[in-house]
Coordinates of C-alpha atoms in Angstrom, one line a residue:
L28 CA 38.1 -43.7 91.8
F29 CA 39.3 -43.8 95.8
K30 CA 42.5 -43.0 94.7
A31 CA 41.7 -40.1 92.5
E32 CA 39.2 -38.6 95.1
F33 CA 42.2 -39.1 98.0
L34 CA 44.6 -37.3 95.7
Y35 CA 42.2 -34.5 94.8
Q36 CA 41.3 -33.7 98.6
Y37 CA 44.8 -34.5 100.0
H38 CA 46.7 -32.0 97.6
K39 CA 44.1 -29.3 98.7
T40 CA 46.1 -28.7 101.9
H41 CA 49.6 -30.8 100.6
K42 CA 52.1 -29.4 98.0
R43 CA 52.4 -31.5 94.8
K44 CA 55.6 -33.0 93.2
L45 CA 56.7 -31.7 90.1
R46 CA 56.4 -35.0 88.7
D47 CA 52.4 -35.1 89.0
Y48 CA 52.2 -31.7 86.7
F49 CA 54.2 -33.5 84.1
F50 CA 52.3 -36.6 84.0
G51 CA 48.8 -35.1 84.8
F52 CA 48.9 -32.4 82.5
S53 CA 51.2 -34.4 79.5
G54 CA 48.3 -33.9 76.8
K55 CA 48.6 -30.2 77.6
L56 CA 52.4 -29.8 77.7
N57 CA 52.6 -31.8 74.3
Q58 CA 50.0 -29.5 72.7
I59 CA 52.3 -26.3 74.3
V60 CA 55.7 -27.9 73.3
Y61 CA 54.3 -29.3 69.6
P62 CA 55.3 -26.3 67.6
F63 CA 59.2 -26.9 69.1
R64 CA 58.9 -30.9 68.9
N65 CA 61.8 -31.3 67.0
I66 CA 63.9 -29.5 69.0
V67 CA 62.7 -31.1 72.1
N68 CA 62.8 -34.6 70.6
V69 CA 66.7 -34.1 69.7
L70 CA 67.1 -33.0 73.3
L71 CA 65.7 -36.1 74.6
K72 CA 68.7 -38.1 72.7
Y73 CA 71.2 -36.3 74.6
E74 CA 72.4 -38.2 77.7
L75 CA 73.0 -35.2 79.9
F76 CA 69.3 -33.5 79.0
N77 CA 68.0 -37.0 79.6
I78 CA 70.0 -37.4 83.1
F79 CA 68.7 -33.9 84.0
I80 CA 65.2 -34.2 83.0
K81 CA 64.6 -37.7 84.8
S82 CA 66.3 -36.6 87.9
L83 CA 64.3 -33.6 88.2
L84 CA 61.2 -35.6 87.8
K85 CA 62.4 -38.2 89.7
V86 CA 61.5 -40.6 86.6
S87 CA 63.4 -44.2 86.6
K88 CA 66.5 -43.8 84.0
K89 CA 66.1 -47.0 82.7
H90 CA 62.8 -45.6 80.8
N91 CA 63.0 -43.6 77.8
L92 CA 60.4 -40.5 77.8
P93 CA 58.2 -40.7 74.6
I94 CA 59.0 -38.4 71.5
I95 CA 56.4 -36.2 70.1
H96 CA 55.3 -37.1 66.4
N97 CA 53.7 -35.1 63.9
S98 CA 50.3 -35.2 65.4
L99 CA 47.5 -37.7 64.0
I100 CA 45.2 -34.6 63.6
N101 CA 48.1 -32.8 61.3
H102 CA 48.3 -36.0 59.3
L103 CA 44.6 -36.5 58.8
N104 CA 44.0 -32.8 57.6
N105 CA 46.5 -33.4 55.3
N106 CA 45.8 -36.7 53.9
I107 CA 42.4 -37.5 52.3
L108 CA 41.4 -41.1 53.5
N109 CA 37.8 -41.0 52.3
T110 CA 37.0 -40.3 48.6
Y111 CA 33.2 -41.4 49.0
K112 CA 30.6 -41.3 51.2
T113 CA 28.7 -44.6 52.8
N114 CA 25.8 -45.5 54.7
K115 CA 28.5 -46.8 57.2
C116 CA 29.6 -43.7 59.2
V117 CA 31.9 -43.8 62.5
Y118 CA 33.6 -40.9 64.2
I119 CA 37.4 -41.8 65.9
Y120 CA 37.9 -40.2 69.2
I121 CA 41.6 -38.5 68.9
D122 CA 42.8 -38.9 72.4
E123 CA 46.2 -37.3 73.9
F124 CA 47.9 -40.5 73.5
I125 CA 47.1 -41.3 70.0
N126 CA 47.5 -37.4 68.9
Y127 CA 51.0 -37.2 69.8
W128 CA 52.7 -40.6 70.8
E129 CA 51.0 -43.4 69.4
V130 CA 50.3 -41.8 65.8
E131 CA 51.0 -44.9 63.7
I132 CA 48.5 -46.8 65.2
G133 CA 45.8 -43.8 64.8
K134 CA 46.8 -44.1 61.1
D135 CA 46.3 -47.7 61.2
V136 CA 42.7 -47.5 62.5
F137 CA 41.5 -44.9 60.1
N138 CA 43.3 -47.0 57.2
L139 CA 41.5 -50.2 58.7
L140 CA 38.0 -48.4 58.7
T141 CA 38.5 -46.9 55.3
K142 CA 39.3 -50.1 53.5
L143 CA 36.5 -51.9 55.1
G144 CA 34.3 -49.7 53.5
Y145 CA 33.7 -47.1 56.4
E146 CA 33.4 -43.1 56.2
V147 CA 35.7 -42.2 59.0
K148 CA 34.9 -38.5 60.7
Y149 CA 36.8 -36.8 63.4
L150 CA 36.6 -33.4 65.2
P151 CA 39.5 -31.8 66.8
Y152 CA 41.8 -33.2 69.3
S153 CA 40.6 -32.9 72.9
E154 CA 41.8 -34.8 76.3
S155 CA 40.3 -37.5 77.4
G156 CA 40.8 -36.4 81.5
R157 CA 42.5 -40.0 81.9
T158 CA 45.8 -38.5 83.3
Y159 CA 44.0 -35.7 85.0
I160 CA 42.1 -38.3 87.0
S161 CA 45.3 -40.8 87.3
K162 CA 47.0 -37.6 89.3
G163 CA 43.9 -36.2 91.3
F164 CA 43.4 -33.3 89.1
L165 CA 39.8 -33.8 89.1
K166 CA 38.7 -30.0 88.3
E167 CA 40.6 -30.5 85.3
A168 CA 39.1 -33.6 84.3
K169 CA 35.8 -32.2 85.1
K170 CA 36.6 -29.5 82.0
C171 CA 37.4 -32.5 79.7
A172 CA 34.2 -34.5 80.1
T173 CA 32.4 -31.4 79.9
T174 CA 34.2 -30.4 76.9
N175 CA 33.7 -33.9 75.5
I176 CA 30.2 -34.2 76.0
E177 CA 29.7 -30.9 74.3
L178 CA 31.4 -31.6 71.3
Y179 CA 30.0 -35.0 70.6
K180 CA 26.5 -35.1 72.1
N181 CA 24.6 -33.7 69.1
I182 CA 26.5 -36.1 66.8
I183 CA 26.8 -39.4 68.3
T184 CA 23.5 -41.6 67.7
N185 CA 22.8 -45.3 67.3
N186 CA 24.1 -45.1 63.4
I187 CA 27.2 -43.2 63.8
P188 CA 29.0 -44.5 67.0
L189 CA 32.0 -42.6 68.7
V190 CA 34.9 -45.2 68.6
G191 CA 38.2 -44.8 71.0
I192 CA 41.4 -46.4 70.5
E193 CA 43.5 -46.1 73.7
P194 CA 41.3 -48.2 76.1
S195 CA 41.9 -45.9 79.2
A196 CA 40.9 -42.6 77.2
I197 CA 37.7 -43.9 75.9
L198 CA 36.5 -46.3 79.0
T199 CA 36.9 -43.1 80.8
F200 CA 33.5 -41.6 78.9
R201 CA 32.0 -44.7 80.0
D202 CA 33.1 -44.8 83.2
E203 CA 34.4 -41.5 85.1
Y204 CA 32.3 -39.1 83.1
S205 CA 29.2 -39.5 84.7
K206 CA 30.6 -39.0 88.1
L207 CA 32.2 -36.0 87.2
V208 CA 29.3 -34.3 85.2
P209 CA 26.0 -36.2 86.4
E210 CA 24.1 -34.7 83.6
F211 CA 25.8 -36.8 80.7
D212 CA 23.5 -39.9 82.1
N213 CA 21.0 -37.5 80.5
C214 CA 23.0 -37.9 77.0
K215 CA 21.6 -41.0 76.1
S216 CA 22.6 -40.9 72.4
L217 CA 26.2 -40.1 73.4
K218 CA 26.5 -42.4 76.5
N219 CA 25.0 -45.6 75.0
N220 CA 27.5 -45.5 71.5
I221 CA 30.8 -45.0 72.8
F222 CA 32.9 -47.9 72.0
M223 CA 36.4 -49.4 71.9
I224 CA 37.4 -50.1 68.5
E225 CA 37.4 -54.0 69.2
E226 CA 33.6 -53.5 70.3
F227 CA 32.9 -51.6 67.4
L228 CA 34.7 -54.1 64.9
Y229 CA 32.7 -57.0 66.8
N230 CA 29.4 -55.8 66.4
E231 CA 30.2 -55.2 62.9
Y232 CA 31.4 -58.6 62.3
K233 CA 28.2 -60.1 63.9
L234 CA 26.2 -57.9 61.3
N235 CA 28.0 -59.4 58.8
N236 CA 29.4 -55.8 57.8
I237 CA 33.0 -57.2 58.3
K238 CA 33.7 -60.9 56.7
P239 CA 36.5 -63.3 56.9
S240 CA 37.2 -63.5 53.1
Q241 CA 38.4 -59.6 53.2
F242 CA 41.4 -60.9 55.0
T243 CA 44.1 -63.1 54.7
D244 CA 44.3 -66.9 54.5
K245 CA 47.4 -67.2 55.9
A246 CA 47.8 -69.3 59.4
V247 CA 49.0 -66.7 61.9
T248 CA 49.0 -67.5 65.9
L249 CA 48.7 -64.5 68.1
I250 CA 48.6 -64.2 71.8
V251 CA 46.8 -61.3 73.7
H252 CA 47.4 -59.5 76.9
G253 CA 44.2 -58.0 78.2
H254 CA 44.1 -54.3 79.5
C255 CA 43.3 -53.6 83.3
Y256 CA 40.5 -51.3 82.0
Q257 CA 39.3 -53.7 79.2
K258 CA 38.9 -56.4 82.0
T259 CA 36.9 -54.1 84.3
L260 CA 34.7 -52.2 81.7
G261 CA 34.8 -54.0 78.7
N262 CA 35.2 -57.4 77.3
M263 CA 38.1 -59.1 76.6
K264 CA 36.2 -61.7 74.0
N265 CA 35.9 -58.8 71.7
T266 CA 39.2 -58.6 70.9
I267 CA 40.0 -62.3 70.8
D268 CA 37.0 -62.8 68.5
I269 CA 37.8 -60.0 66.0
L270 CA 41.5 -61.3 65.7
N271 CA 40.0 -64.8 64.8
I272 CA 37.7 -63.1 61.8
P273 CA 40.8 -64.3 59.6
K274 CA 39.9 -68.0 59.1
N275 CA 43.3 -69.3 59.7
Y276 CA 44.0 -66.8 62.6
S277 CA 44.5 -68.2 66.2
A278 CA 44.0 -65.5 68.8
S279 CA 44.2 -66.8 72.7
L280 CA 44.1 -64.8 75.9
M281 CA 47.3 -64.5 78.0
D282 CA 46.9 -65.5 81.6
T283 CA 48.1 -62.2 82.7
G284 CA 47.1 -59.4 85.6
C285 CA 48.4 -56.2 85.2
C286 CA 51.4 -55.4 83.0
G287 CA 53.1 -53.4 85.7
M288 CA 53.2 -50.2 84.0
A289 CA 49.8 -48.7 85.3
G290 CA 50.1 -45.5 83.3
S291 CA 52.9 -43.4 84.6
F292 CA 53.6 -46.0 87.7
G293 CA 56.4 -47.6 86.2
Y294 CA 57.9 -44.7 84.8
E295 CA 58.2 -43.2 88.8
K296 CA 61.6 -43.8 90.0
E297 CA 60.6 -45.4 93.4
H298 CA 58.0 -47.5 91.5
Y299 CA 60.4 -49.2 89.0
N300 CA 61.3 -52.3 90.7
I301 CA 58.0 -53.2 91.5
S302 CA 56.7 -52.4 88.3
M303 CA 59.3 -54.9 86.5
E304 CA 58.2 -57.4 89.6
I305 CA 54.6 -57.3 88.4
G306 CA 55.6 -57.8 84.5
E307 CA 57.9 -60.9 85.9
E308 CA 55.0 -62.5 87.7
R309 CA 53.1 -63.8 84.4
L310 CA 53.4 -61.5 81.3
F311 CA 57.0 -61.0 80.6
P312 CA 57.6 -65.1 80.8
Q313 CA 54.8 -65.9 78.5
A314 CA 55.9 -63.2 76.0
R315 CA 59.5 -64.4 76.0
E316 CA 58.5 -68.2 75.6
A317 CA 56.4 -67.3 72.7
S318 CA 57.7 -68.3 69.6
P319 CA 59.3 -65.4 67.1
E320 CA 56.6 -66.1 64.6
T321 CA 53.7 -65.7 67.2
I322 CA 52.4 -62.2 67.3
I323 CA 51.6 -60.6 70.5
V324 CA 48.7 -58.1 71.0
A325 CA 48.1 -55.6 73.8
N326 CA 45.6 -53.0 72.7
G327 CA 47.1 -50.4 75.8
M328 CA 50.0 -48.1 75.3
S329 CA 51.5 -48.3 78.5
C330 CA 50.9 -52.1 78.0
R331 CA 53.0 -52.2 74.9
E332 CA 55.9 -50.0 76.7
Q333 CA 56.1 -52.4 79.4
I334 CA 56.3 -55.6 77.1
L335 CA 59.0 -54.1 75.0
H336 CA 60.8 -52.9 77.9
G337 CA 60.7 -56.4 79.7
T338 CA 61.1 -58.6 77.3
K339 CA 62.1 -56.8 73.9
R340 CA 59.2 -57.8 72.2
R341 CA 57.1 -55.6 70.3
A342 CA 53.5 -56.1 70.9
L343 CA 51.0 -54.7 68.1
H344 CA 47.5 -53.1 68.6
P345 CA 44.6 -55.2 67.2
A346 CA 44.1 -52.7 64.5
T347 CA 47.6 -52.9 63.0
V348 CA 47.1 -56.9 63.1
L349 CA 43.9 -56.7 61.3
L350 CA 45.2 -53.9 59.1
R351 CA 48.1 -56.1 57.6
A352 CA 46.0 -59.1 57.3
L353 CA 43.4 -57.4 54.8
K354 CA 43.8 -58.9 51.6

């Protein structure tokens, strides 16, 4: 919060880097170039174009820029996931990361909840404001907060929660929105019913709406890297507990701090080395030492990217793990 406020005030009188706009407005940029994504994705495969873009933005040449997929909203609009209605209903928040970059994880969440017997609803894509806050674009972040509050305040209740997939996006609702839009505190029904997917699944498990019998009996070992936002604003125990719902699954929390990526930090040229040093401090060695059969779990997009980049091990989102574990 100090950083966001400092950057907001500082850049009233100091020129911004082009890179700040690229990362801060990434959700808006994806929306603009989406109709031309195939051309953009092809260009990103060409080395000279990659070198040019990364040099222009002062992004590390060792990282790949993410490609834009067929959006999750577009996929959902063209695929009927629910053919029935139940008294177990949930809204999934489709953020700027899930809609364009982590689309497969978004599909996994919808499929998991549908197969568990929930009616899954969604509204049109909207930005959480996370990237704007990270770069100090607080006016733009406030617009995102206001838009989302208006979208959801009259439909989210104790019986119909709002569930998010990317921790940094959905936890922005719970933390910064009250500071950006003080009136949000008056929207009790919405504010009190916003959950990470792991929190929601854990609550449903405690209510006996999700049972171990719905999952495989296969024995699996999992190690979990905790997201910094979740450690601060949520509860890592929820993630561990839901991964242990299948009776022979053994999930444990890795002894790690920040992965080192921290949103766009690890992408930035001058921060690449320290980003990797942070990963090497605890996270990378534990991931490398894990047996090939052990599943590495991380619920944050940047955490998964950092683990893959630093260790060549692919980490899975908890929802993906549970979907694959269903009978």
